[in-house]
PDB file of C-alpha atoms in Angstrom:
ATOM      1  CA  MET A   1     -32.072  76.427 229.107  1.00  0.00           C
ATOM      2  CA  ILE A   2     -33.565  77.393 232.486  1.00  0.00           C
ATOM      3  CA  THR A   3     -37.194  76.295 232.761  1.00  0.00           C
ATOM      4  CA  ARG A   4     -39.942  76.764 235.272  1.00  0.00           C
ATOM      5  CA  LYS A   5     -40.764  73.702 237.340  1.00  0.00           C
ATOM      6  CA  LYS A   6     -44.344  72.457 237.201  1.00  0.00           C
ATOM      7  CA  HIS A   7     -46.294  71.346 240.228  1.00  0.00           C
ATOM      8  CA  GLY A   8     -50.018  70.721 240.532  1.00  0.00           C
ATOM      9  CA  GLY A   9     -51.929  73.084 238.281  1.00  0.00           C
ATOM     10  CA  GLY A  10     -49.222  75.681 237.795  1.00  0.00           C
ATOM     11  CA  SER A  11     -45.581  76.645 237.988  1.00  0.00           C
ATOM     12  CA  ILE A  12     -43.540  77.227 241.116  1.00  0.00           C
ATOM     13  CA  LEU A  13     -41.453  80.298 240.484  1.00  0.00           C
ATOM     14  CA  PHE A  14     -37.967  80.664 241.937  1.00  0.00           C
ATOM     15  CA  GLU A  15     -38.276  78.108 244.735  1.00  0.00           C
ATOM     16  CA  ASN A  16     -34.456  78.017 244.965  1.00  0.00           C
ATOM     17  CA  HIS A  17     -33.907  81.724 244.338  1.00  0.00           C
ATOM     18  CA  ARG A  18     -32.492  83.277 247.515  1.00  0.00           C
ATOM     19  CA  GLY A  19     -33.518  86.854 246.767  1.00  0.00           C
ATOM     20  CA  TRP A  20     -37.064  85.902 245.818  1.00  0.00           C
ATOM     21  CA  GLN A  21     -37.560  83.657 248.850  1.00  0.00           C
ATOM     22  CA  ASN A  22     -36.245  86.311 251.254  1.00  0.00           C
ATOM     23  CA  MET A  23     -38.443  89.034 249.814  1.00  0.00           C
ATOM     24  CA  LEU A  24     -41.607  87.639 248.251  1.00  0.00           C
ATOM     25  CA  GLN A  25     -44.122  85.462 250.061  1.00  0.00           C
ATOM     26  CA  LYS A  26     -47.870  85.098 249.666  1.00  0.00           C
ATOM     27  CA  ASP A  27     -49.911  87.195 252.136  1.00  0.00           C
ATOM     28  CA  HIS A  28     -46.740  88.888 253.438  1.00  0.00           C
ATOM     29  CA  ILE A  29     -45.268  92.294 252.706  1.00  0.00           C
ATOM     30  CA  SER A  30     -41.608  93.280 252.373  1.00  0.00           C
ATOM     31  CA  PHE A  31     -39.986  96.676 251.946  1.00  0.00           C
ATOM     32  CA  GLY A  32     -37.577  98.463 249.656  1.00  0.00           C
ATOM     33  CA  LEU A  33     -36.196 101.957 249.157  1.00  0.00           C
ATOM     34  CA  THR A  34     -35.963 103.954 245.955  1.00  0.00           C
ATOM     35  CA  ILE A  35     -32.551 105.328 244.992  1.00  0.00           C
ATOM     36  CA  PRO A  36     -31.411 108.033 245.538  1.00  0.00           C
ATOM     37  CA  ILE A  37     -32.096 108.037 249.276  1.00  0.00           C
ATOM     38  CA  GLU A  38     -31.999 111.777 249.914  1.00  0.00           C
ATOM     39  CA  ASN A  39     -34.189 114.870 250.331  1.00  0.00           C
ATOM     40  CA  TYR A  40     -34.328 116.148 246.776  1.00  0.00           C
ATOM     41  CA  GLU A  41     -38.046 116.443 245.916  1.00  0.00           C
ATOM     42  CA  LYS A  42     -37.919 118.014 242.427  1.00  0.00           C
ATOM     43  CA  GLU A  43     -34.335 119.221 242.558  1.00  0.00           C
ATOM     44  CA  THR A  44     -31.431 117.379 240.947  1.00  0.00           C
ATOM     45  CA  PRO A  45     -30.224 114.715 243.394  1.00  0.00           C
ATOM     46  CA  ARG A  46     -26.700 115.195 244.702  1.00  0.00           C
ATOM     47  CA  MET A  47     -26.106 111.427 245.093  1.00  0.00           C
ATOM     48  CA  ASP A  48     -24.107 111.971 248.297  1.00  0.00           C
ATOM     49  CA  ASP A  49     -23.638 109.141 250.818  1.00  0.00           C
ATOM     50  CA  GLN A  50     -25.624 106.638 248.755  1.00  0.00           C
ATOM     51  CA  VAL A  51     -23.259 103.744 249.447  1.00  0.00           C
ATOM     52  CA  GLN A  52     -23.411 104.382 253.182  1.00  0.00           C
ATOM     53  CA  LYS A  53     -27.205 104.564 253.039  1.00  0.00           C
ATOM     54  CA  ALA A  54     -27.389 101.382 250.943  1.00  0.00           C
ATOM     55  CA  GLN A  55     -25.268  99.609 253.553  1.00  0.00           C
ATOM     56  CA  MET A  56     -27.435 101.066 256.307  1.00  0.00           C
ATOM     57  CA  ALA A  57     -30.584  99.830 254.543  1.00  0.00           C
ATOM     58  CA  GLU A  58     -29.098  96.350 254.392  1.00  0.00           C
ATOM     59  CA  LYS A  59     -28.277  96.344 258.115  1.00  0.00           C
ATOM     60  CA  LEU A  60     -31.746  97.625 259.013  1.00  0.00           C
ATOM     61  CA  GLY A  61     -33.394  94.770 257.128  1.00  0.00           C
ATOM     62  CA  PHE A  62     -34.783  96.445 254.029  1.00  0.00           C
ATOM     63  CA  HIS A  63     -35.167  93.863 251.291  1.00  0.00           C
ATOM     64  CA  CYS A  64     -34.359  95.755 248.087  1.00  0.00           C
ATOM     65  CA  LEU A  65     -32.992  98.974 246.600  1.00  0.00           C
ATOM     66  CA  TRP A  66     -34.769 100.207 243.466  1.00  0.00           C
ATOM     67  CA  LEU A  67     -33.301 102.242 240.620  1.00  0.00           C
ATOM     68  CA  GLN A  68     -34.999 104.229 237.854  1.00  0.00           C
ATOM     69  CA  ASP A  69     -34.042 104.148 234.178  1.00  0.00           C
ATOM     70  CA  VAL A  70     -34.084 107.738 232.903  1.00  0.00           C
ATOM     71  CA  LEU A  71     -31.737 109.320 230.362  1.00  0.00           C
ATOM     72  CA  LEU A  72     -32.484 113.018 230.193  1.00  0.00           C
ATOM     73  CA  GLU A  73     -33.497 115.822 232.497  1.00  0.00           C
ATOM     74  CA  ASP A  74     -36.825 117.204 231.308  1.00  0.00           C
ATOM     75  CA  PRO A  75     -38.064 120.432 232.968  1.00  0.00           C
ATOM     76  CA  THR A  76     -41.542 119.868 231.475  1.00  0.00           C
ATOM     77  CA  PHE A  77     -42.004 116.480 233.147  1.00  0.00           C
ATOM     78  CA  GLU A  78     -43.789 116.294 236.502  1.00  0.00           C
ATOM     79  CA  ASP A  79     -40.556 114.936 237.991  1.00  0.00           C
ATOM     80  CA  PRO A  80     -37.975 117.156 236.226  1.00  0.00           C
ATOM     81  CA  ALA A  81     -35.003 115.503 237.932  1.00  0.00           C
ATOM     82  CA  THR A  82     -33.864 112.283 236.302  1.00  0.00           C
ATOM     83  CA  GLY A  83     -34.259 110.639 239.696  1.00  0.00           C
ATOM     84  CA  GLN A  84     -31.492 108.140 239.187  1.00  0.00           C
ATOM     85  CA  ILE A  85     -28.788 110.373 237.620  1.00  0.00           C
ATOM     86  CA  PHE A  86     -26.326 107.509 236.961  1.00  0.00           C
ATOM     87  CA  ASP A  87     -27.162 104.756 234.479  1.00  0.00           C
ATOM     88  CA  SER A  88     -29.355 102.313 236.380  1.00  0.00           C
ATOM     89  CA  LEU A  89     -27.503  99.083 235.570  1.00  0.00           C
ATOM     90  CA  ILE A  90     -24.043 100.581 236.077  1.00  0.00           C
ATOM     91  CA  TYR A  91     -25.053 102.066 239.430  1.00  0.00           C
ATOM     92  CA  LEU A  92     -26.901  98.897 240.431  1.00  0.00           C
ATOM     93  CA  THR A  93     -23.726  96.912 239.848  1.00  0.00           C
ATOM     94  CA  TYR A  94     -21.714  99.419 241.872  1.00  0.00           C
ATOM     95  CA  LEU A  95     -24.126  99.260 244.814  1.00  0.00           C
ATOM     96  CA  ALA A  96     -24.205  95.464 244.628  1.00  0.00           C
ATOM     97  CA  SER A  97     -20.406  95.436 244.950  1.00  0.00           C
ATOM     98  CA  GLN A  98     -20.621  97.611 248.070  1.00  0.00           C
ATOM     99  CA  THR A  99     -23.257  95.488 249.840  1.00  0.00           C
ATOM    100  CA  GLN A 100     -23.557  91.837 250.761  1.00  0.00           C
ATOM    101  CA  SER A 101     -27.097  90.510 250.492  1.00  0.00           C
ATOM    102  CA  ILE A 102     -29.725  93.186 249.838  1.00  0.00           C
ATOM    103  CA  ASN A 103     -31.580  92.736 246.553  1.00  0.00           C
ATOM    104  CA  LEU A 104     -31.131  95.289 243.754  1.00  0.00           C
ATOM    105  CA  GLY A 105     -34.036  96.097 241.477  1.00  0.00           C
ATOM    106  CA  THR A 106     -34.903  98.169 238.430  1.00  0.00           C
ATOM    107  CA  ALA A 107     -38.160 100.128 238.504  1.00  0.00           C
ATOM    108  CA  ALA A 108     -38.053  99.959 235.660  1.00  0.00           C
ATOM    109  CA  LEU A 109     -35.839  99.294 232.631  1.00  0.00           C
ATOM    110  CA  VAL A 110     -37.427 100.930 229.587  1.00  0.00           C
ATOM    111  CA  MET A 111     -37.264  98.096 227.075  1.00  0.00           C
ATOM    112  CA  PRO A 112     -38.026 100.088 223.877  1.00  0.00           C
ATOM    113  CA  LEU A 113     -35.015 102.329 224.630  1.00  0.00           C
ATOM    114  CA  ARG A 114     -32.515  99.520 225.232  1.00  0.00           C
ATOM    115  CA  HIS A 115     -31.337  96.958 222.718  1.00  0.00           C
ATOM    116  CA  PRO A 116     -32.664  93.629 224.060  1.00  0.00           C
ATOM    117  CA  LEU A 117     -29.471  91.721 223.260  1.00  0.00           C
ATOM    118  CA  ARG A 118     -27.391  94.233 225.232  1.00  0.00           C
ATOM    119  CA  THR A 119     -29.941  94.123 228.059  1.00  0.00           C
ATOM    120  CA  ALA A 120     -29.798  90.323 228.147  1.00  0.00           C
ATOM    121  CA  LYS A 121     -25.988  90.410 228.248  1.00  0.00           C
ATOM    122  CA  GLU A 122     -25.959  92.989 231.045  1.00  0.00           C
ATOM    123  CA  LEU A 123     -28.550  91.249 233.221  1.00  0.00           C
ATOM    124  CA  ALA A 124     -26.950  87.822 232.730  1.00  0.00           C
ATOM    125  CA  SER A 125     -23.588  89.290 233.746  1.00  0.00           C
ATOM    126  CA  ILE A 126     -25.061  90.894 236.889  1.00  0.00           C
ATOM    127  CA  GLU A 127     -26.772  87.617 237.819  1.00  0.00           C
ATOM    128  CA  ARG A 128     -23.459  85.774 237.386  1.00  0.00           C
ATOM    129  CA  LEU A 129     -21.567  88.296 239.510  1.00  0.00           C
ATOM    130  CA  PHE A 130     -24.244  88.675 242.219  1.00  0.00           C
ATOM    131  CA  PRO A 131     -26.371  85.505 242.101  1.00  0.00           C
ATOM    132  CA  GLY A 132     -29.923  85.733 243.348  1.00  0.00           C
ATOM    133  CA  ARG A 133     -29.968  89.477 244.061  1.00  0.00           C
ATOM    134  CA  LEU A 134     -31.307  90.994 240.825  1.00  0.00           C
ATOM    135  CA  MET A 135     -34.980  91.972 240.552  1.00  0.00           C
ATOM    136  CA  ALA A 136     -35.741  93.203 237.032  1.00  0.00           C
ATOM    137  CA  GLY A 137     -38.707  95.509 236.604  1.00  0.00           C
ATOM    138  CA  ILE A 138     -39.334  96.416 232.972  1.00  0.00           C
ATOM    139  CA  SER A 139     -41.608  98.984 231.333  1.00  0.00           C
ATOM    140  CA  SER A 140     -42.568 100.586 228.040  1.00  0.00           C
ATOM    141  CA  GLY A 141     -41.550 104.057 229.266  1.00  0.00           C
ATOM    142  CA  ASP A 142     -43.305 107.411 229.382  1.00  0.00           C
ATOM    143  CA  ARG A 143     -40.640 110.137 229.112  1.00  0.00           C
ATOM    144  CA  ARG A 144     -41.063 111.732 225.716  1.00  0.00           C
ATOM    145  CA  LYS A 145     -37.665 113.466 225.757  1.00  0.00           C
ATOM    146  CA  ASP A 146     -35.852 110.128 226.175  1.00  0.00           C
ATOM    147  CA  PHE A 147     -37.706 108.713 223.162  1.00  0.00           C
ATOM    148  CA  GLU A 148     -36.935 111.830 221.129  1.00  0.00           C
ATOM    149  CA  GLY A 149     -33.265 111.683 222.104  1.00  0.00           C
ATOM    150  CA  LEU A 150     -32.965 108.110 220.845  1.00  0.00           C
ATOM    151  CA  ASN A 151     -35.207 108.710 217.805  1.00  0.00           C
ATOM    152  CA  ILE A 152     -37.700 106.040 218.833  1.00  0.00           C
ATOM    153  CA  PRO A 153     -41.407 106.760 218.215  1.00  0.00           C
ATOM    154  CA  ILE A 154     -43.123 106.957 221.599  1.00  0.00           C
ATOM    155  CA  MET A 155     -46.530 106.150 220.108  1.00  0.00           C
ATOM    156  CA  GLU A 156     -45.164 102.799 218.916  1.00  0.00           C
ATOM    157  CA  ARG A 157     -43.590 101.858 222.234  1.00  0.00           C
ATOM    158  CA  GLY A 158     -46.086  99.053 222.919  1.00  0.00           C
ATOM    159  CA  GLU A 159     -45.018  97.162 219.808  1.00  0.00           C
ATOM    160  CA  TRP A 160     -41.346  97.918 220.466  1.00  0.00           C
ATOM    161  CA  PHE A 161     -41.726  96.659 224.044  1.00  0.00           C
ATOM    162  CA  ARG A 162     -43.278  93.342 222.976  1.00  0.00           C
ATOM    163  CA  GLU A 163     -40.658  92.730 220.320  1.00  0.00           C
ATOM    164  CA  ALA A 164     -37.791  93.639 222.658  1.00  0.00           C
ATOM    165  CA  PHE A 165     -39.154  91.371 225.392  1.00  0.00           C
ATOM    166  CA  ASP A 166     -39.410  88.371 223.039  1.00  0.00           C
ATOM    167  CA  PHE A 167     -35.897  88.897 221.659  1.00  0.00           C
ATOM    168  CA  PHE A 168     -34.489  89.440 225.177  1.00  0.00           C
ATOM    169  CA  THR A 169     -36.089  86.248 226.523  1.00  0.00           C
ATOM    170  CA  LYS A 170     -34.912  84.093 223.642  1.00  0.00           C
ATOM    171  CA  ALA A 171     -31.349  85.381 223.865  1.00  0.00           C
ATOM    172  CA  LEU A 172     -31.215  85.019 227.649  1.00  0.00           C
ATOM    173  CA  TYR A 173     -32.535  81.479 228.079  1.00  0.00           C
ATOM    174  CA  GLU A 174     -32.342  79.562 224.812  1.00  0.00           C
ATOM    175  CA  GLU A 175     -29.211  77.884 223.469  1.00  0.00           C
ATOM    176  CA  TYR A 176     -28.438  78.970 219.911  1.00  0.00           C
ATOM    177  CA  PRO A 177     -31.934  80.370 219.322  1.00  0.00           C
ATOM    178  CA  GLU A 178     -33.320  81.291 215.943  1.00  0.00           C
ATOM    179  CA  ALA A 179     -34.668  84.831 216.175  1.00  0.00           C
ATOM    180  CA  VAL A 180     -35.365  87.544 213.637  1.00  0.00           C
ATOM    181  CA  SER A 181     -36.715  90.953 214.604  1.00  0.00           C
ATOM    182  CA  SER A 182     -36.283  94.635 213.860  1.00  0.00           C
ATOM    183  CA  PHE A 183     -33.598  94.600 216.571  1.00  0.00           C
ATOM    184  CA  GLY A 184     -31.477  92.059 214.706  1.00  0.00           C
ATOM    185  CA  LYS A 185     -31.023  88.364 214.009  1.00  0.00           C
ATOM    186  CA  LEU A 186     -29.738  85.411 216.007  1.00  0.00           C
ATOM    187  CA  ASP A 187     -28.552  82.627 213.715  1.00  0.00           C
ATOM    188  CA  LYS A 188     -25.994  80.006 214.762  1.00  0.00           C
ATOM    189  CA  SER A 189     -24.918  82.301 217.591  1.00  0.00           C
ATOM    190  CA  ASN A 190     -25.379  82.192 221.336  1.00  0.00           C
ATOM    191  CA  LEU A 191     -25.446  84.690 224.198  1.00  0.00           C
ATOM    192  CA  VAL A 192     -22.916  84.008 226.946  1.00  0.00           C
ATOM    193  CA  PRO A 193     -22.907  83.946 229.849  1.00  0.00           C
ATOM    194  CA  LYS A 194     -26.273  82.417 230.542  1.00  0.00           C
ATOM    195  CA  PRO A 195     -27.576  83.386 233.984  1.00  0.00           C
ATOM    196  CA  PRO A 196     -27.119  80.687 236.669  1.00  0.00           C
ATOM    197  CA  ASN A 197     -30.714  81.314 237.811  1.00  0.00           C
ATOM    198  CA  ARG A 198     -33.829  82.508 236.104  1.00  0.00           C
ATOM    199  CA  ILE A 199     -33.999  86.285 236.636  1.00  0.00           C
ATOM    200  CA  PRO A 200     -37.313  87.525 238.087  1.00  0.00           C
ATOM    201  CA  VAL A 201     -38.905  89.933 235.590  1.00  0.00           C
ATOM    202  CA  PHE A 202     -41.783  92.157 236.680  1.00  0.00           C
ATOM    203  CA  MET A 203     -44.001  94.187 234.381  1.00  0.00           C
ATOM    204  CA  THR A 204     -44.503  97.832 235.391  1.00  0.00           C
ATOM    205  CA  GLY A 205     -47.922  99.270 234.709  1.00  0.00           C
ATOM    206  CA  TYR A 206     -49.559  97.915 231.573  1.00  0.00           C
ATOM    207  CA  CYS A 207     -46.475  98.342 229.341  1.00  0.00           C
ATOM    208  CA  GLN A 208     -48.969  99.339 226.599  1.00  0.00           C
ATOM    209  CA  GLN A 209     -50.270  95.741 226.700  1.00  0.00           C
ATOM    210  CA  THR A 210     -53.428  94.012 227.940  1.00  0.00           C
ATOM    211  CA  ILE A 211     -53.852  92.680 231.462  1.00  0.00           C
ATOM    212  CA  ASP A 212     -53.941  89.167 229.965  1.00  0.00           C
ATOM    213  CA  TRP A 213     -50.503  89.700 228.409  1.00  0.00           C
ATOM    214  CA  ILE A 214     -49.139  91.077 231.697  1.00  0.00           C
ATOM    215  CA  ALA A 215     -50.512  88.112 233.652  1.00  0.00           C
ATOM    216  CA  GLU A 216     -49.126  85.617 231.144  1.00  0.00           C
ATOM    217  CA  HIS A 217     -45.589  86.949 230.726  1.00  0.00           C
ATOM    218  CA  GLY A 218     -44.647  88.651 233.999  1.00  0.00           C
ATOM    219  CA  ASP A 219     -43.255  86.982 237.110  1.00  0.00           C
ATOM    220  CA  GLY A 220     -45.127  89.664 239.067  1.00  0.00           C
ATOM    221  CA  TRP A 221     -46.656  93.084 238.564  1.00  0.00           C
ATOM    222  CA  MET A 222     -45.583  96.562 239.622  1.00  0.00           C
ATOM    223  CA  PHE A 223     -48.411  99.088 239.663  1.00  0.00           C
ATOM    224  CA  TYR A 224     -48.814 102.707 240.636  1.00  0.00           C
ATOM    225  CA  PRO A 225     -50.072 103.924 244.031  1.00  0.00           C
ATOM    226  CA  GLN A 226     -53.812 103.886 244.519  1.00  0.00           C
ATOM    227  CA  ARG A 227     -55.970 104.040 247.624  1.00  0.00           C
ATOM    228  CA  PRO A 228     -56.165 100.631 249.342  1.00  0.00           C
ATOM    229  CA  GLU A 229     -59.689  99.810 248.159  1.00  0.00           C
ATOM    230  CA  GLN A 230     -58.774 100.645 244.543  1.00  0.00           C
ATOM    231  CA  GLN A 231     -55.547  98.694 244.795  1.00  0.00           C
ATOM    232  CA  ARG A 232     -57.438  95.678 246.124  1.00  0.00           C
ATOM    233  CA  GLU A 233     -59.662  95.697 243.027  1.00  0.00           C
ATOM    234  CA  THR A 234     -56.629  95.970 240.742  1.00  0.00           C
ATOM    235  CA  ILE A 235     -54.830  93.122 242.516  1.00  0.00           C
ATOM    236  CA  ASN A 236     -57.896  90.881 242.464  1.00  0.00           C
ATOM    237  CA  MET A 237     -58.315  91.492 238.730  1.00  0.00           C
ATOM    238  CA  TYR A 238     -54.643  90.650 238.129  1.00  0.00           C
ATOM    239  CA  ARG A 239     -54.682  87.517 240.267  1.00  0.00           C
ATOM    240  CA  GLU A 240     -57.838  86.242 238.586  1.00  0.00           C
ATOM    241  CA  LYS A 241     -56.104  86.605 235.215  1.00  0.00           C
ATOM    242  CA  VAL A 242     -53.003  84.809 236.545  1.00  0.00           C
ATOM    243  CA  LYS A 243     -55.194  81.971 237.819  1.00  0.00           C
ATOM    244  CA  GLN A 244     -56.948  81.637 234.460  1.00  0.00           C
ATOM    245  CA  ILE A 245     -53.620  81.420 232.609  1.00  0.00           C
ATOM    246  CA  HIS A 246     -51.256  79.654 235.029  1.00  0.00           C
ATOM    247  CA  GLY A 247     -53.452  77.991 237.614  1.00  0.00           C
ATOM    248  CA  ASP A 248     -53.228  78.470 241.364  1.00  0.00           C
ATOM    249  CA  VAL A 249     -49.781  80.080 241.596  1.00  0.00           C
ATOM    250  CA  PHE A 250     -48.319  83.065 243.432  1.00  0.00           C
ATOM    251  CA  ARG A 251     -47.363  86.174 241.496  1.00  0.00           C
ATOM    252  CA  PRO A 252     -46.238  89.091 243.714  1.00  0.00           C
ATOM    253  CA  PHE A 253     -47.655  92.601 243.488  1.00  0.00           C
ATOM    254  CA  PHE A 254     -45.374  95.636 244.000  1.00  0.00           C
ATOM    255  CA  MET A 255     -46.277  99.234 244.794  1.00  0.00           C
ATOM    256  CA  PRO A 256     -44.160 102.389 245.240  1.00  0.00           C
ATOM    257  CA  LEU A 257     -45.231 104.724 248.048  1.00  0.00           C
ATOM    258  CA  PRO A 258     -43.885 108.241 248.740  1.00  0.00           C
ATOM    259  CA  VAL A 259     -43.776 108.674 252.528  1.00  0.00           C
ATOM    260  CA  VAL A 260     -43.163 111.717 254.720  1.00  0.00           C
ATOM    261  CA  LEU A 261     -42.595 110.416 258.243  1.00  0.00           C
ATOM    262  CA  SER A 262     -43.373 112.858 261.035  1.00  0.00           C
ATOM    263  CA  GLU A 263     -41.317 112.950 264.232  1.00  0.00           C
ATOM    264  CA  ASP A 264     -44.495 112.554 266.270  1.00  0.00           C
ATOM    265  CA  PRO A 265     -45.307 108.797 266.262  1.00  0.00           C
ATOM    266  CA  GLU A 266     -49.015 109.587 266.634  1.00  0.00           C
ATOM    267  CA  ALA A 267     -49.196 112.228 263.871  1.00  0.00           C
ATOM    268  CA  PRO A 268     -52.428 111.888 261.851  1.00  0.00           C
ATOM    269  CA  ILE A 269     -52.523 110.451 258.363  1.00  0.00           C
ATOM    270  CA  GLU A 270     -52.544 113.091 255.625  1.00  0.00           C
ATOM    271  CA  LYS A 271     -52.638 112.448 251.897  1.00  0.00           C
ATOM    272  CA  ILE A 272     -49.784 113.779 249.747  1.00  0.00           C
ATOM    273  CA  PRO A 273     -49.369 113.243 245.975  1.00  0.00           C
ATOM    274  CA  ALA A 274     -49.292 109.445 245.439  1.00  0.00           C
ATOM    275  CA  GLY A 275     -48.482 108.829 249.128  1.00  0.00           C
ATOM    276  CA  TYR A 276     -48.926 109.798 252.758  1.00  0.00           C
ATOM    277  CA  GLN A 277     -47.582 111.986 255.534  1.00  0.00           C
ATOM    278  CA  THR A 278     -47.994 110.499 258.995  1.00  0.00           C
ATOM    279  CA  GLY A 279     -46.228 109.216 262.101  1.00  0.00           C
ATOM    280  CA  ARG A 280     -44.992 105.666 262.486  1.00  0.00           C
ATOM    281  CA  GLU A 281     -48.244 104.415 264.067  1.00  0.00           C
ATOM    282  CA  GLY A 282     -50.237 105.782 261.138  1.00  0.00           C
ATOM    283  CA  LEU A 283     -47.729 104.260 258.717  1.00  0.00           C
ATOM    284  CA  LYS A 284     -48.230 100.840 260.310  1.00  0.00           C
ATOM    285  CA  ASN A 285     -51.971 101.158 259.722  1.00  0.00           C
ATOM    286  CA  ILE A 286     -51.451 102.229 256.109  1.00  0.00           C
ATOM    287  CA  ILE A 287     -49.086  99.344 255.406  1.00  0.00           C
ATOM    288  CA  GLU A 288     -51.464  96.823 256.961  1.00  0.00           C
ATOM    289  CA  GLU A 289     -54.285  98.086 254.747  1.00  0.00           C
ATOM    290  CA  TYR A 290     -52.161  97.555 251.659  1.00  0.00           C
ATOM    291  CA  ARG A 291     -50.878  94.189 252.875  1.00  0.00           C
ATOM    292  CA  SER A 292     -54.423  92.948 253.434  1.00  0.00           C
ATOM    293  CA  ALA A 293     -55.313  94.278 249.963  1.00  0.00           C
ATOM    294  CA  GLY A 294     -52.629  92.000 248.497  1.00  0.00           C
ATOM    295  CA  VAL A 295     -49.502  94.152 248.169  1.00  0.00           C
ATOM    296  CA  ASN A 296     -46.404  91.960 248.621  1.00  0.00           C
ATOM    297  CA  HIS A 297     -43.649  94.555 248.349  1.00  0.00           C
ATOM    298  CA  MET A 298     -43.700  98.283 249.059  1.00  0.00           C
ATOM    299  CA  MET A 299     -41.018 100.651 247.747  1.00  0.00           C
ATOM    300  CA  PHE A 300     -40.664 103.690 250.004  1.00  0.00           C
ATOM    301  CA  GLY A 301     -39.750 106.988 248.382  1.00  0.00           C
ATOM    302  CA  LEU A 302     -38.272 109.326 250.996  1.00  0.00           C
ATOM    303  CA  SER A 303     -37.331 112.316 248.829  1.00  0.00           C
ATOM    304  CA  LYS A 304     -40.063 114.625 250.188  1.00  0.00           C
ATOM    305  CA  ASN A 305     -39.000 114.320 253.838  1.00  0.00           C
ATOM    306  CA  LYS A 306     -37.652 117.363 255.655  1.00  0.00           C
ATOM    307  CA  ARG A 307     -36.021 115.168 258.297  1.00  0.00           C
ATOM    308  CA  PRO A 308     -32.663 113.619 257.315  1.00  0.00           C
ATOM    309  CA  THR A 309     -33.333 110.478 255.303  1.00  0.00           C
ATOM    310  CA  ALA A 310     -30.950 108.424 257.459  1.00  0.00           C
ATOM    311  CA  GLU A 311     -33.080 109.314 260.491  1.00  0.00           C
ATOM    312  CA  VAL A 312     -36.271 108.303 258.672  1.00  0.00           C
ATOM    313  CA  MET A 313     -34.663 105.068 257.463  1.00  0.00           C
ATOM    314  CA  GLN A 314     -33.617 104.182 260.991  1.00  0.00           C
ATOM    315  CA  GLU A 315     -37.099 104.755 262.404  1.00  0.00           C
ATOM    316  CA  ILE A 316     -38.728 102.651 259.683  1.00  0.00           C
ATOM    317  CA  GLY A 317     -36.076  99.951 260.028  1.00  0.00           C
ATOM    318  CA  GLU A 318     -36.291  99.718 263.809  1.00  0.00           C
ATOM    319  CA  ASP A 319     -39.999 100.342 264.411  1.00  0.00           C
ATOM    320  CA  ILE A 320     -41.869  99.389 261.221  1.00  0.00           C
ATOM    321  CA  LEU A 321     -40.043  96.494 259.557  1.00  0.00           C
ATOM    322  CA  PRO A 322     -39.978  94.217 262.650  1.00  0.00           C
ATOM    323  CA  TYR A 323     -43.721  94.760 263.068  1.00  0.00           C
ATOM    324  CA  PHE A 324     -44.385  93.077 259.715  1.00  0.00           C
ATOM    325  CA  LYS A 325     -41.943  90.185 259.945  1.00  0.00           C
TER     326      LYS A 325
END
């Protein structure tokens, strides 16, 4: 069984985990990109040139590529496109095989819609095949059509999430565990392979749980975009809960951010839904505000750009990322 090492008043998470150490450090900020990397806004993504863009992101120094977990197109949802198109874990594995070192993350796997034993098997296999590159965001989900399609009651997703998480964790890390749940039973049986490293698991939003539960069980927290001063309050609340439960330890905070990058480096900062439109100098100022508020990893969404996404990626990679190293 893989355990967390204790030191001082709390646990040191992933001190030998390459992906974690390269990406997540206290008081620092790192950067990822959401897949697909293309100009699709609310249209169905074409998924063209994604491997080339993933390889480009790696060369430019982005730290992680993030994939959604959506089953069905829903024209009534605010984002009618499924966003990811391909199954997130299948496509994550494909992109991992076409790159060398960039981390691959889920933002986020919807635990009530996936059998936890299957999820444990899949994540353990990915960690075996690509050690130290998997970043697992998990959530309770919010797309009603996906719940309807799988005949799972969306209003009970909080309970389903908790039960799936417990079953998943037991199967993944314990040897011959005893577990009984509505998902099934483990009795004199064992999941193989076990992952060679503990897999970082990050809660997304509240997962229909309390902040105390999130602080206790997550290796970090993904939360939705808010203005810097609001995000600072949210982060401080979370970190105070972590300190109460685990002691003085570091738990990273993640935030997605839609960005429209203007060609003019000095273009003023304008608010767009959940994000910003600005030039690279304005983007530096925005990022620094969030970094000082406590954000440790920012996931750029580039789908609303009118400029080619490769051009935007290159500008961010060459002019923004080095600034925050």
